[in-house]
GROMACS .gro file of C-alpha atoms in nm:
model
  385
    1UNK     CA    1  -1.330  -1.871   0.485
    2UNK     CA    2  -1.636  -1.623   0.523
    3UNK     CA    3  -1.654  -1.446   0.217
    4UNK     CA    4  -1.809  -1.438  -0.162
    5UNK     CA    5  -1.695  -1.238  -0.375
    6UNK     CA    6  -1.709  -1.184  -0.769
    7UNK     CA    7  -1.731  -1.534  -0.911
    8UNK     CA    8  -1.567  -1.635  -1.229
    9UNK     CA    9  -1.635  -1.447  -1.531
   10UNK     CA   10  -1.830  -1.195  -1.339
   11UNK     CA   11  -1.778  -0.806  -1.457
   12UNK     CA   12  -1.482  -0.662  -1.273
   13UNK     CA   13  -1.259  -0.934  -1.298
   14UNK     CA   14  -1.108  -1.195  -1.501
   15UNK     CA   15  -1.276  -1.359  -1.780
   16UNK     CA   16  -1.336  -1.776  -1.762
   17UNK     CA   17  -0.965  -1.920  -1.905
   18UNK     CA   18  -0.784  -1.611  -1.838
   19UNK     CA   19  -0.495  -1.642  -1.602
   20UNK     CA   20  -0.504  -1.420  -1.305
   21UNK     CA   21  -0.213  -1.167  -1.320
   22UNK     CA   22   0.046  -1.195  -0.993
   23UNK     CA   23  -0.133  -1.028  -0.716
   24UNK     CA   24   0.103  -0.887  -0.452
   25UNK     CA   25   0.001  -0.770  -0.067
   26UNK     CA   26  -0.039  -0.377  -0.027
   27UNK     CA   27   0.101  -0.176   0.183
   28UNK     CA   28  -0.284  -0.075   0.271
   29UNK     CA   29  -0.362  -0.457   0.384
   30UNK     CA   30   0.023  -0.432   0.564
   31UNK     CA   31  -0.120  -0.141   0.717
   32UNK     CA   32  -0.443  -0.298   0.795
   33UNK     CA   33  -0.281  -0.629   0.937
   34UNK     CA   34  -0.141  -0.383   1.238
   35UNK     CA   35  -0.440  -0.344   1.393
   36UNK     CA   36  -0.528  -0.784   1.413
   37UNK     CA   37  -0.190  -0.728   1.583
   38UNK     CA   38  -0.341  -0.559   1.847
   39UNK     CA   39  -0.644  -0.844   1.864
   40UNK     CA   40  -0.395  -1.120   1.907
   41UNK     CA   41  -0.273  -0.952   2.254
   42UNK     CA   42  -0.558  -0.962   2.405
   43UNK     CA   43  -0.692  -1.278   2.299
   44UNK     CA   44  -0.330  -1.411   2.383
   45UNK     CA   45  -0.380  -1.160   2.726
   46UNK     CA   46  -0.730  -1.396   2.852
   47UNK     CA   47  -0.544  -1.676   2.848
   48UNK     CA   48  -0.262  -1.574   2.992
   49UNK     CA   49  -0.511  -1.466   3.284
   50UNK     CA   50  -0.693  -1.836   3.285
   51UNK     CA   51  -0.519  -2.099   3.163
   52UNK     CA   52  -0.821  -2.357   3.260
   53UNK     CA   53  -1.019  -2.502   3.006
   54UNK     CA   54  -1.321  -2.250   3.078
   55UNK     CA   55  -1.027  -1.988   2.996
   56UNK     CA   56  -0.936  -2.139   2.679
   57UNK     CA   57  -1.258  -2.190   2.561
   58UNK     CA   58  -1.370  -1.861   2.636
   59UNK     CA   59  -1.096  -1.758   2.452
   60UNK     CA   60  -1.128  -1.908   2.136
   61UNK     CA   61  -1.481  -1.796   2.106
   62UNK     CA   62  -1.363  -1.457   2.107
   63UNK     CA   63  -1.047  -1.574   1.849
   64UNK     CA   64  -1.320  -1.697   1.577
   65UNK     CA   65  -1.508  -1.385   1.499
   66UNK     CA   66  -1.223  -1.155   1.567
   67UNK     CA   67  -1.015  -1.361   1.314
   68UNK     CA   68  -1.293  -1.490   1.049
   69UNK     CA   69  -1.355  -1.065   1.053
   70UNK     CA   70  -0.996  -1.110   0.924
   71UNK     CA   71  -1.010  -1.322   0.665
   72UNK     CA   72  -1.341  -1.179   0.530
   73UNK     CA   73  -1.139  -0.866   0.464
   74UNK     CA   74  -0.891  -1.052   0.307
   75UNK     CA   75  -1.042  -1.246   0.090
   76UNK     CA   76  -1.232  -0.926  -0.053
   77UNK     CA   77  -0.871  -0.747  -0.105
   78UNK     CA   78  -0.775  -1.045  -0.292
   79UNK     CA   79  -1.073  -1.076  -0.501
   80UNK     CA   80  -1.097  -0.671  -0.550
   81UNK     CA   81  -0.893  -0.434  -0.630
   82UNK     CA   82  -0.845  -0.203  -0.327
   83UNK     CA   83  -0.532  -0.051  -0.314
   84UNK     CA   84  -0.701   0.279  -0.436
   85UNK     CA   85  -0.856   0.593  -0.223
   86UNK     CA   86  -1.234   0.458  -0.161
   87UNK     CA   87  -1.096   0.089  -0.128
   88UNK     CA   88  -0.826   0.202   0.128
   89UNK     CA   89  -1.116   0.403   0.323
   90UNK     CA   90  -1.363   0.069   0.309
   91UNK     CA   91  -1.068  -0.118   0.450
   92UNK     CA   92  -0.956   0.124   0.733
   93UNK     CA   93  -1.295   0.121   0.822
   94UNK     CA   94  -1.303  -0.261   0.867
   95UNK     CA   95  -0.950  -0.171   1.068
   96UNK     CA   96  -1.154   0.089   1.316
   97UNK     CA   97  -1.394  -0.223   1.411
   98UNK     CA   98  -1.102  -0.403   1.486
   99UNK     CA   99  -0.908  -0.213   1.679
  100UNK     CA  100  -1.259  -0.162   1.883
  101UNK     CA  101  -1.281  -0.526   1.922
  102UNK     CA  102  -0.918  -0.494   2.012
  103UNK     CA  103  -1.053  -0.283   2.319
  104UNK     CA  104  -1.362  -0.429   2.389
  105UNK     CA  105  -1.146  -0.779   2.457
  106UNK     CA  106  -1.017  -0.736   2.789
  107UNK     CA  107  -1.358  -0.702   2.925
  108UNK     CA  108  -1.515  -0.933   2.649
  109UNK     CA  109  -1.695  -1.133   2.929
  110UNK     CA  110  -1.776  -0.841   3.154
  111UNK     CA  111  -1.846  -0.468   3.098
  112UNK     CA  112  -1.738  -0.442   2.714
  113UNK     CA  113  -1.928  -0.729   2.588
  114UNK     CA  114  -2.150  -0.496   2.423
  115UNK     CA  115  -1.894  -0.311   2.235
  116UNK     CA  116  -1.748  -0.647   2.134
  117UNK     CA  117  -2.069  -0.719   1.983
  118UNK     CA  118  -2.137  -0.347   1.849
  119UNK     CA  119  -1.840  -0.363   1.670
  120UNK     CA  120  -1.801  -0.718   1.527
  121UNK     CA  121  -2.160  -0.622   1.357
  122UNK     CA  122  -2.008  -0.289   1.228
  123UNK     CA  123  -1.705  -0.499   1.042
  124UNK     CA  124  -1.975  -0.757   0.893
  125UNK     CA  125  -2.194  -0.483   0.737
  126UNK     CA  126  -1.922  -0.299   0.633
  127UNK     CA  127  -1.782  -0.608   0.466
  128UNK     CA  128  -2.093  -0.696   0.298
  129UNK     CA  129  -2.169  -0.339   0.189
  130UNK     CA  130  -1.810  -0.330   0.017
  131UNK     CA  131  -1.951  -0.671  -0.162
  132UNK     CA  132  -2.295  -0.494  -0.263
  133UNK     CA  133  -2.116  -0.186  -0.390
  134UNK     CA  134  -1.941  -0.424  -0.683
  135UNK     CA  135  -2.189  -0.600  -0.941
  136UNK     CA  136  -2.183  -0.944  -1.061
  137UNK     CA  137  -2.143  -1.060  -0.667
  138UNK     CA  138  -2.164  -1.406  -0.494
  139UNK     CA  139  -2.321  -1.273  -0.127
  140UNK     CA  140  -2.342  -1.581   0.005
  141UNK     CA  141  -2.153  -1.621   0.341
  142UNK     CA  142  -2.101  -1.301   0.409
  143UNK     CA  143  -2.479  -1.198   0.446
  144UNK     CA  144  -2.422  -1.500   0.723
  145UNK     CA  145  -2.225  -1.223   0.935
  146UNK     CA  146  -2.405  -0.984   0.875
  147UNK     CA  147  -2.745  -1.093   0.945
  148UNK     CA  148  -2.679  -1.384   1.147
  149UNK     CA  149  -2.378  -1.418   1.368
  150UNK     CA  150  -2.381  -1.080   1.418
  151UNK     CA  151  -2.686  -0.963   1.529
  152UNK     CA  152  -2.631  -1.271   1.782
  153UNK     CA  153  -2.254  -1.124   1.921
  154UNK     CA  154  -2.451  -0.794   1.944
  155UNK     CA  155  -2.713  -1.005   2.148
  156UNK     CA  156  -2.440  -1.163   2.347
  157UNK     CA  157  -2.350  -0.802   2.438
  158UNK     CA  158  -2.683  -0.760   2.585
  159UNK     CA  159  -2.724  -1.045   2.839
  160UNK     CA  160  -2.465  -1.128   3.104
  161UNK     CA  161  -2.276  -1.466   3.257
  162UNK     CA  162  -2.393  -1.807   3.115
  163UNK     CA  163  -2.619  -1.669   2.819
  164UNK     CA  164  -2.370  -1.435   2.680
  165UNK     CA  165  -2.131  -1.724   2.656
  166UNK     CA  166  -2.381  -1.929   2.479
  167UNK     CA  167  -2.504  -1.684   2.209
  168UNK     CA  168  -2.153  -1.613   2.122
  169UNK     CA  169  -2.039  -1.979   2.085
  170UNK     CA  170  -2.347  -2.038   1.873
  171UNK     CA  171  -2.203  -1.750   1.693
  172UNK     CA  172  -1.839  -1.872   1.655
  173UNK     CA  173  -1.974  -2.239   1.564
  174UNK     CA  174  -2.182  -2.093   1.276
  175UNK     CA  175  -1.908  -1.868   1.186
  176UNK     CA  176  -1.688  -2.196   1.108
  177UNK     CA  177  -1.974  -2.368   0.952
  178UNK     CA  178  -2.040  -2.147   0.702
  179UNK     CA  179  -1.795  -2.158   0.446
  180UNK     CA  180  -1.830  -2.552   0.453
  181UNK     CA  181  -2.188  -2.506   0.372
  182UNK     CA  182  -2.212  -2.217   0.133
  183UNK     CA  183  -1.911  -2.473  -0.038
  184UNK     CA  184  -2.052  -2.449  -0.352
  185UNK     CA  185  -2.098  -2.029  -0.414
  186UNK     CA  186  -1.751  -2.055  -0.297
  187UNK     CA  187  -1.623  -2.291  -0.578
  188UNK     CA  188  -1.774  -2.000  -0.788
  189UNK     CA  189  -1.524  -1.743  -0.694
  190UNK     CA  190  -1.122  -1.651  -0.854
  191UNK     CA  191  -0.874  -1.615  -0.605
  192UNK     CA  192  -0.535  -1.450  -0.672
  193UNK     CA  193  -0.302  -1.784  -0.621
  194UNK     CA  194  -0.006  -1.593  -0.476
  195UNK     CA  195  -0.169  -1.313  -0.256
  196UNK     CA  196  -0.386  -1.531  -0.034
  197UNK     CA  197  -0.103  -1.756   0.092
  198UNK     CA  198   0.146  -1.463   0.111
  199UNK     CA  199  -0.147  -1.294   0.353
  200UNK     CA  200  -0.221  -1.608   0.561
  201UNK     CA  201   0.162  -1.635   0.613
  202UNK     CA  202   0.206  -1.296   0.709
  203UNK     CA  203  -0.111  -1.334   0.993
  204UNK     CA  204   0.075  -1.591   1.155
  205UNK     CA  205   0.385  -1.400   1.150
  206UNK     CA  206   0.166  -1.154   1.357
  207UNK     CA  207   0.107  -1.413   1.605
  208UNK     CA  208   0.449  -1.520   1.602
  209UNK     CA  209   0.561  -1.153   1.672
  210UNK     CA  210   0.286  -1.153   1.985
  211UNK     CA  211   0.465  -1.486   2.126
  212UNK     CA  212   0.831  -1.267   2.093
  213UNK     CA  213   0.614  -0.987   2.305
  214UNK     CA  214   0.510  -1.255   2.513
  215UNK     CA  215   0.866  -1.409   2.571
  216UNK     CA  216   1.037  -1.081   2.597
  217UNK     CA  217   0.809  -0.791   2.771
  218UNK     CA  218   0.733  -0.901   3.060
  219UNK     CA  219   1.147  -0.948   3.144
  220UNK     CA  220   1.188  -0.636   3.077
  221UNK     CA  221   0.964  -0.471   3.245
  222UNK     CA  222   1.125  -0.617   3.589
  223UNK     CA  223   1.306  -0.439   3.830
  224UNK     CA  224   1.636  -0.651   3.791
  225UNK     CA  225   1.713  -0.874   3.542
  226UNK     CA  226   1.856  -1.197   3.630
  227UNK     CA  227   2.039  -1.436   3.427
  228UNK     CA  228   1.830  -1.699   3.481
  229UNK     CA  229   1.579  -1.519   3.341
  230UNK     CA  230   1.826  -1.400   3.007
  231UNK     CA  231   1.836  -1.753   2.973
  232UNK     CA  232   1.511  -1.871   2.972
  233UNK     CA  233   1.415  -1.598   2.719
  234UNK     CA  234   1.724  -1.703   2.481
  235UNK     CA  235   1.581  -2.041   2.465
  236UNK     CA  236   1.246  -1.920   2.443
  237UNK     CA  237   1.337  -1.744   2.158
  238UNK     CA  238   1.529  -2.081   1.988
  239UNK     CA  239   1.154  -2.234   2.071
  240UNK     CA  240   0.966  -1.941   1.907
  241UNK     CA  241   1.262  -1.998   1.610
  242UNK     CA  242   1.175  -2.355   1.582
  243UNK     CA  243   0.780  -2.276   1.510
  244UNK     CA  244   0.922  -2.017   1.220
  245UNK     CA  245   1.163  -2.261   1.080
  246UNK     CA  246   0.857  -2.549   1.079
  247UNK     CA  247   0.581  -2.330   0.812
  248UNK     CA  248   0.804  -2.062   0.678
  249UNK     CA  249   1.137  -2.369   0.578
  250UNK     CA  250   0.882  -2.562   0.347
  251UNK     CA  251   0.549  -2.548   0.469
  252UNK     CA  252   0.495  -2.184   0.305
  253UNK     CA  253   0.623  -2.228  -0.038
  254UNK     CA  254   0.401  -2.631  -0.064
  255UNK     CA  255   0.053  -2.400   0.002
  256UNK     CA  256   0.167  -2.164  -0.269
  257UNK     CA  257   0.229  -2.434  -0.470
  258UNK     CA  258  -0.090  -2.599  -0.388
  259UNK     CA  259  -0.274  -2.311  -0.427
  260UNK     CA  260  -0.134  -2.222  -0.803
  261UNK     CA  261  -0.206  -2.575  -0.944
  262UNK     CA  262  -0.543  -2.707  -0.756
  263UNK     CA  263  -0.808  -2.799  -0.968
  264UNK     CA  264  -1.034  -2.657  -0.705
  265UNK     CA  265  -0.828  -2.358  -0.526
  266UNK     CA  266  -1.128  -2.254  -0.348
  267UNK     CA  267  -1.131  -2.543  -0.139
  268UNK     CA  268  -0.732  -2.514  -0.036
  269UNK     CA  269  -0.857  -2.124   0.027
  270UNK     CA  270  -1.118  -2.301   0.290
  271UNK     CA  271  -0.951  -2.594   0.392
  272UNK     CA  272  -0.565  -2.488   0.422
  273UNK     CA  273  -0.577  -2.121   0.427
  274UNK     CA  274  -0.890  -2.045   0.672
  275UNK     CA  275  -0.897  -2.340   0.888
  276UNK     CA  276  -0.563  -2.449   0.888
  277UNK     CA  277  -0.432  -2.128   0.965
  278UNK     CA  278  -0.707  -2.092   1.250
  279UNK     CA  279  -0.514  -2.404   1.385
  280UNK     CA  280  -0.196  -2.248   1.329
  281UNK     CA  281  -0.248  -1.920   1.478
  282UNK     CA  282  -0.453  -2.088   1.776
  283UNK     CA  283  -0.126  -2.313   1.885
  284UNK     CA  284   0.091  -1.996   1.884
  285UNK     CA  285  -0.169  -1.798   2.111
  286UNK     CA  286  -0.155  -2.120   2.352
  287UNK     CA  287   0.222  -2.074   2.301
  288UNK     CA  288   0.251  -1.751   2.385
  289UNK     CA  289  -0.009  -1.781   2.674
  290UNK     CA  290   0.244  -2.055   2.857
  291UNK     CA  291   0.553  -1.876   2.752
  292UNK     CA  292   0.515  -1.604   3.009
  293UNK     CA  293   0.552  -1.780   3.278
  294UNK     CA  294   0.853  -2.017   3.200
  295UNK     CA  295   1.067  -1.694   3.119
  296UNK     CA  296   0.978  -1.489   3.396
  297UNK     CA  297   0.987  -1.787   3.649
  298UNK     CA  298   1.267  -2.009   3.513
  299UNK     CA  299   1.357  -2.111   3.824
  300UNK     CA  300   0.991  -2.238   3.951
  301UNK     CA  301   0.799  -2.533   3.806
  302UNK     CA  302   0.525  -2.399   3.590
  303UNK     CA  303   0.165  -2.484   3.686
  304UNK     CA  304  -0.064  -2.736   3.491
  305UNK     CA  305  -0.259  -2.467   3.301
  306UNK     CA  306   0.078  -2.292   3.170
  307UNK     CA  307   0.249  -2.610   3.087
  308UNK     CA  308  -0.028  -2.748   2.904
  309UNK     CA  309  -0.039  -2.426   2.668
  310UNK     CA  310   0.337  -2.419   2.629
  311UNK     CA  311   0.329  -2.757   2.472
  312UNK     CA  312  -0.042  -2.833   2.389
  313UNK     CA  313  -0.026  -2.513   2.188
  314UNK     CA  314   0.302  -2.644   1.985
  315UNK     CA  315   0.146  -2.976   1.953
  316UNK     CA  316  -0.170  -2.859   1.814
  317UNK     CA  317   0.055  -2.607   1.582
  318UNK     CA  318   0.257  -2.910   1.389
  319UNK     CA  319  -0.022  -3.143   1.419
  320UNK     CA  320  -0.218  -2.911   1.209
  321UNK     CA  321   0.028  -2.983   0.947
  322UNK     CA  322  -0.119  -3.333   0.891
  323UNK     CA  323  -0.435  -3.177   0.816
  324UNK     CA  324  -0.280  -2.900   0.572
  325UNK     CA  325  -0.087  -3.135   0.452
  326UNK     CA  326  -0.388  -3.403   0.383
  327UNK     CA  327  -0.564  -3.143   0.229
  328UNK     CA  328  -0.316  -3.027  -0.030
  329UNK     CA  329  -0.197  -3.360  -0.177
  330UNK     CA  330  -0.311  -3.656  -0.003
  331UNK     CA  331  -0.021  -3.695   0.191
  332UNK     CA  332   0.046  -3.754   0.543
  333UNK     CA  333   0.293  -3.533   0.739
  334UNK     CA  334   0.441  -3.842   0.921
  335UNK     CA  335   0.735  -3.662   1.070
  336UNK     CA  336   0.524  -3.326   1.209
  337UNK     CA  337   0.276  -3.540   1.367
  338UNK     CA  338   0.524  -3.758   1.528
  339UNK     CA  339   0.635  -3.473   1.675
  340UNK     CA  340   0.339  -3.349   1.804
  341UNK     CA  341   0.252  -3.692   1.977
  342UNK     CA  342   0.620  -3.702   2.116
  343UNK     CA  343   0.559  -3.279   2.238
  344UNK     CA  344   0.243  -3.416   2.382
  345UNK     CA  345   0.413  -3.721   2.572
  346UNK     CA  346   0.669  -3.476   2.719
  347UNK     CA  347   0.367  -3.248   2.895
  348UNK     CA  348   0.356  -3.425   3.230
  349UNK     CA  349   0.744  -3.551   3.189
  350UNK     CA  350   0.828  -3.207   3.245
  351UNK     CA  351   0.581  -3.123   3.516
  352UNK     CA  352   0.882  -3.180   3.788
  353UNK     CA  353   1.115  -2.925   3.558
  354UNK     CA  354   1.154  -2.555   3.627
  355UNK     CA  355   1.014  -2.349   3.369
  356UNK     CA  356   1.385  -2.298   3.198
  357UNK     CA  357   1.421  -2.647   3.178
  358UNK     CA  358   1.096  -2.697   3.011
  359UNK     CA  359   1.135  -2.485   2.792
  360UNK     CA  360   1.472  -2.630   2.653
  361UNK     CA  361   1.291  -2.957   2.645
  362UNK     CA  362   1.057  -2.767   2.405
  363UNK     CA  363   1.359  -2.605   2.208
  364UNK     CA  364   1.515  -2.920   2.174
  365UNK     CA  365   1.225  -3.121   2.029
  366UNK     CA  366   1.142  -2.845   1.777
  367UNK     CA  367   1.535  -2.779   1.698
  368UNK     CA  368   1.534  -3.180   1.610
  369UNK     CA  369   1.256  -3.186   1.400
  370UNK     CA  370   1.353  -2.946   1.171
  371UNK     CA  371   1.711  -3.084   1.161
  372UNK     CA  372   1.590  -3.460   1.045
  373UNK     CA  373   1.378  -3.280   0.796
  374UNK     CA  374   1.621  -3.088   0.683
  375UNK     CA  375   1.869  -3.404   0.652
  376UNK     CA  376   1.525  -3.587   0.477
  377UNK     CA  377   1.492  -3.331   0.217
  378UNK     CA  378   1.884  -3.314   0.145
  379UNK     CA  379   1.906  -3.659   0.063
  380UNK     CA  380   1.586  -3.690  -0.120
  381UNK     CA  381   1.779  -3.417  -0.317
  382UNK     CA  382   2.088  -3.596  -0.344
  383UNK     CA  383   1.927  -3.919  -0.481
  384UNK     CA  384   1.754  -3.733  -0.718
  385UNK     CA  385   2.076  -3.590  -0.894
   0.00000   0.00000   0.00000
């Protein structure tokens, strides 16, 4: 999480002791949300173009400043009221520098790095200028983009090959760092309990809806459509199912939860919401990046690089439950990262598959973990009646 905003107490919002009325998303942030739509493609588009290491690394220091641009934003609308004419302009503002980073993506590492930089800068002062324009006002963090990370993506744009790759991850490292450090302004701020989970869900429904894309576009754009192929994206789709069914089952309604009755809801805003969901939304990129090619070559054994997205990215999506889960109540998400160990082990099992048959190995694993926790939670239920 990259933001202050009004701390406790502070003129403009709710007095120390007073509850925080229900806070419900906007159809201005709904609106808004479109656009880091957009910025998922083509972060999901790089790797689907290198699935190397050097790919995925390049990728995810693009993901980290395009998404913590995100949650900036967000965390303002939930700490402000927006949902009014100059509020609505402030944000579709914001929206313009994303849907310029949006364009600038494709060529992030060539002949748009500058307007990747240009307009990642733009969003941070915009951001912090909406935070100056309100009084009583924790800066904190956000002068971090502004000052900081920015100016050094807008650097990155500058230089070429090697250096730009190194001022940028400097960039996205700091960008992570800083709400751990600037922990304790944060502490200082009131979050909304319901609207801040209810965003971060909806985010990684975005990314969800990019994997569908990713599972379903490229069939249809073909000449001829196969059955083979209608195959492989039906069980694609049960896969893609099975990631919904894992958060949005029980995994959505225990961060609400945990978010309405912490003693220190800043932290779950840091710890569950910004870097969990970071982990979240990262494993469904890595999904969709290896989906691709198992539905559009279901006959053909996929190579290393798409394999290892396909199930490295749903590994790394439940395992992140154990740290979610950790972080909320001390509790370790035994089942979820079982799973991701046993999605893990499966990787070079299904090397010798075609890509349909790997991904019903993947279906299958994710359809049997949420049946044996939906048979846990029933008779945990049972017992308790």
């Amino acid at each position: 999480m990259s933001d202050g905003v009004e701390p406790a107490g502070a003129e403009g919002g709710e007095s120390a002791g007073e509850e925080p009325a229900e806070k419900r998303v906007s159809y201005a942030e709904a609106f808004f949300d479109l656009v880091w739509a957009l910025c998922i493609t083509q972060v999901s588009g790089l790797l689907h173009l290198d699935h190397g290491w050097a790919g995925v690394g390049r990728a995810l220091i693009v993901l980290i400043p395009v998404y913590w641009c995100w949650v900036g934003s967000t965390v303002l609308a939930n700490a402000r009221e927006i949902d009014h004419p100059p509020g609505r302009v402030g944000l579709f503002a914001i929206a313009l520098c994303g849907l310029l980073l949006a364009l600038a993506l494709p060529q992030a590492y060539g002949s748009r790095g500058l307007l990747f930089g240009a307009a990642y800068l733009a969003a941070r002062w915009l951001l912090l200028g909406q935070i100056l324009w309100g009084r009583g006002v924790v800066v904190g963090p956000m002068g971090v983009g502004a000052f900081v990370t920015g100016p050094l993506l807008l650097a990155g744009g500058l230089v070429h090959g090697n250096a730009r790759i190194a001022l940028w991850g400097l960039a996205a490292a700091l960008d992570l760092l800083t709400p751990r450090v600037a922990r304790r302004q944060l502490m200082a701020v009131r979050f909304h309990p319901t609207h801040l989970p209810e965003r971060f869900a909806l985010f990684l429904l975005i990314a969800l809806g990019e994997a569908i894309v990713s599972i379903g576009a490229p069939v249809a754009a073909g000449r001829a459509l196969r059955a083979g192929e209608t195959l492989a994206v039906a069980v694609a789709f049960v896969a893609a199912c099975g990631l919904w069914w894992v958060y949005y089952n029980y995994a959505a309604d225990a961060m609400r939860h945990a978010m309405a009755t912490s003693r220190l809801p800043g932290d779950i805003v840091r710890q569950v919401l910004s870097y969990g969901h970071l982990a979240f939304v990262s494993g469904v990129i890595a999904f969709a990046g290896g989906v691709t090619a198992a539905a559009t070559r279901p006959g053909h054994r996929l190579q290393t690089g798409s394999l290892a997205l396909l199930f490295g990215g749903c590994a790394l999506f439940l395992a992140a439950f154990g740290y979610t889960r950790w972080r909320m109540f001390r509790l370790v998400a035994w089942t979820r990262l079982v799973a991701a160990a046993v999605t893990l082990a499966a990787t070079p099992l299904c090397a010798a598959l075609p890509g349909a048959a790997a991904l019903a190995v993947l279906a299958a694993l994710l359809v049997a973990l949420n049946l044996w926790e939906y048979q846990r939670v029933e008779r945990s239920a049972r017992h308790r009646v």
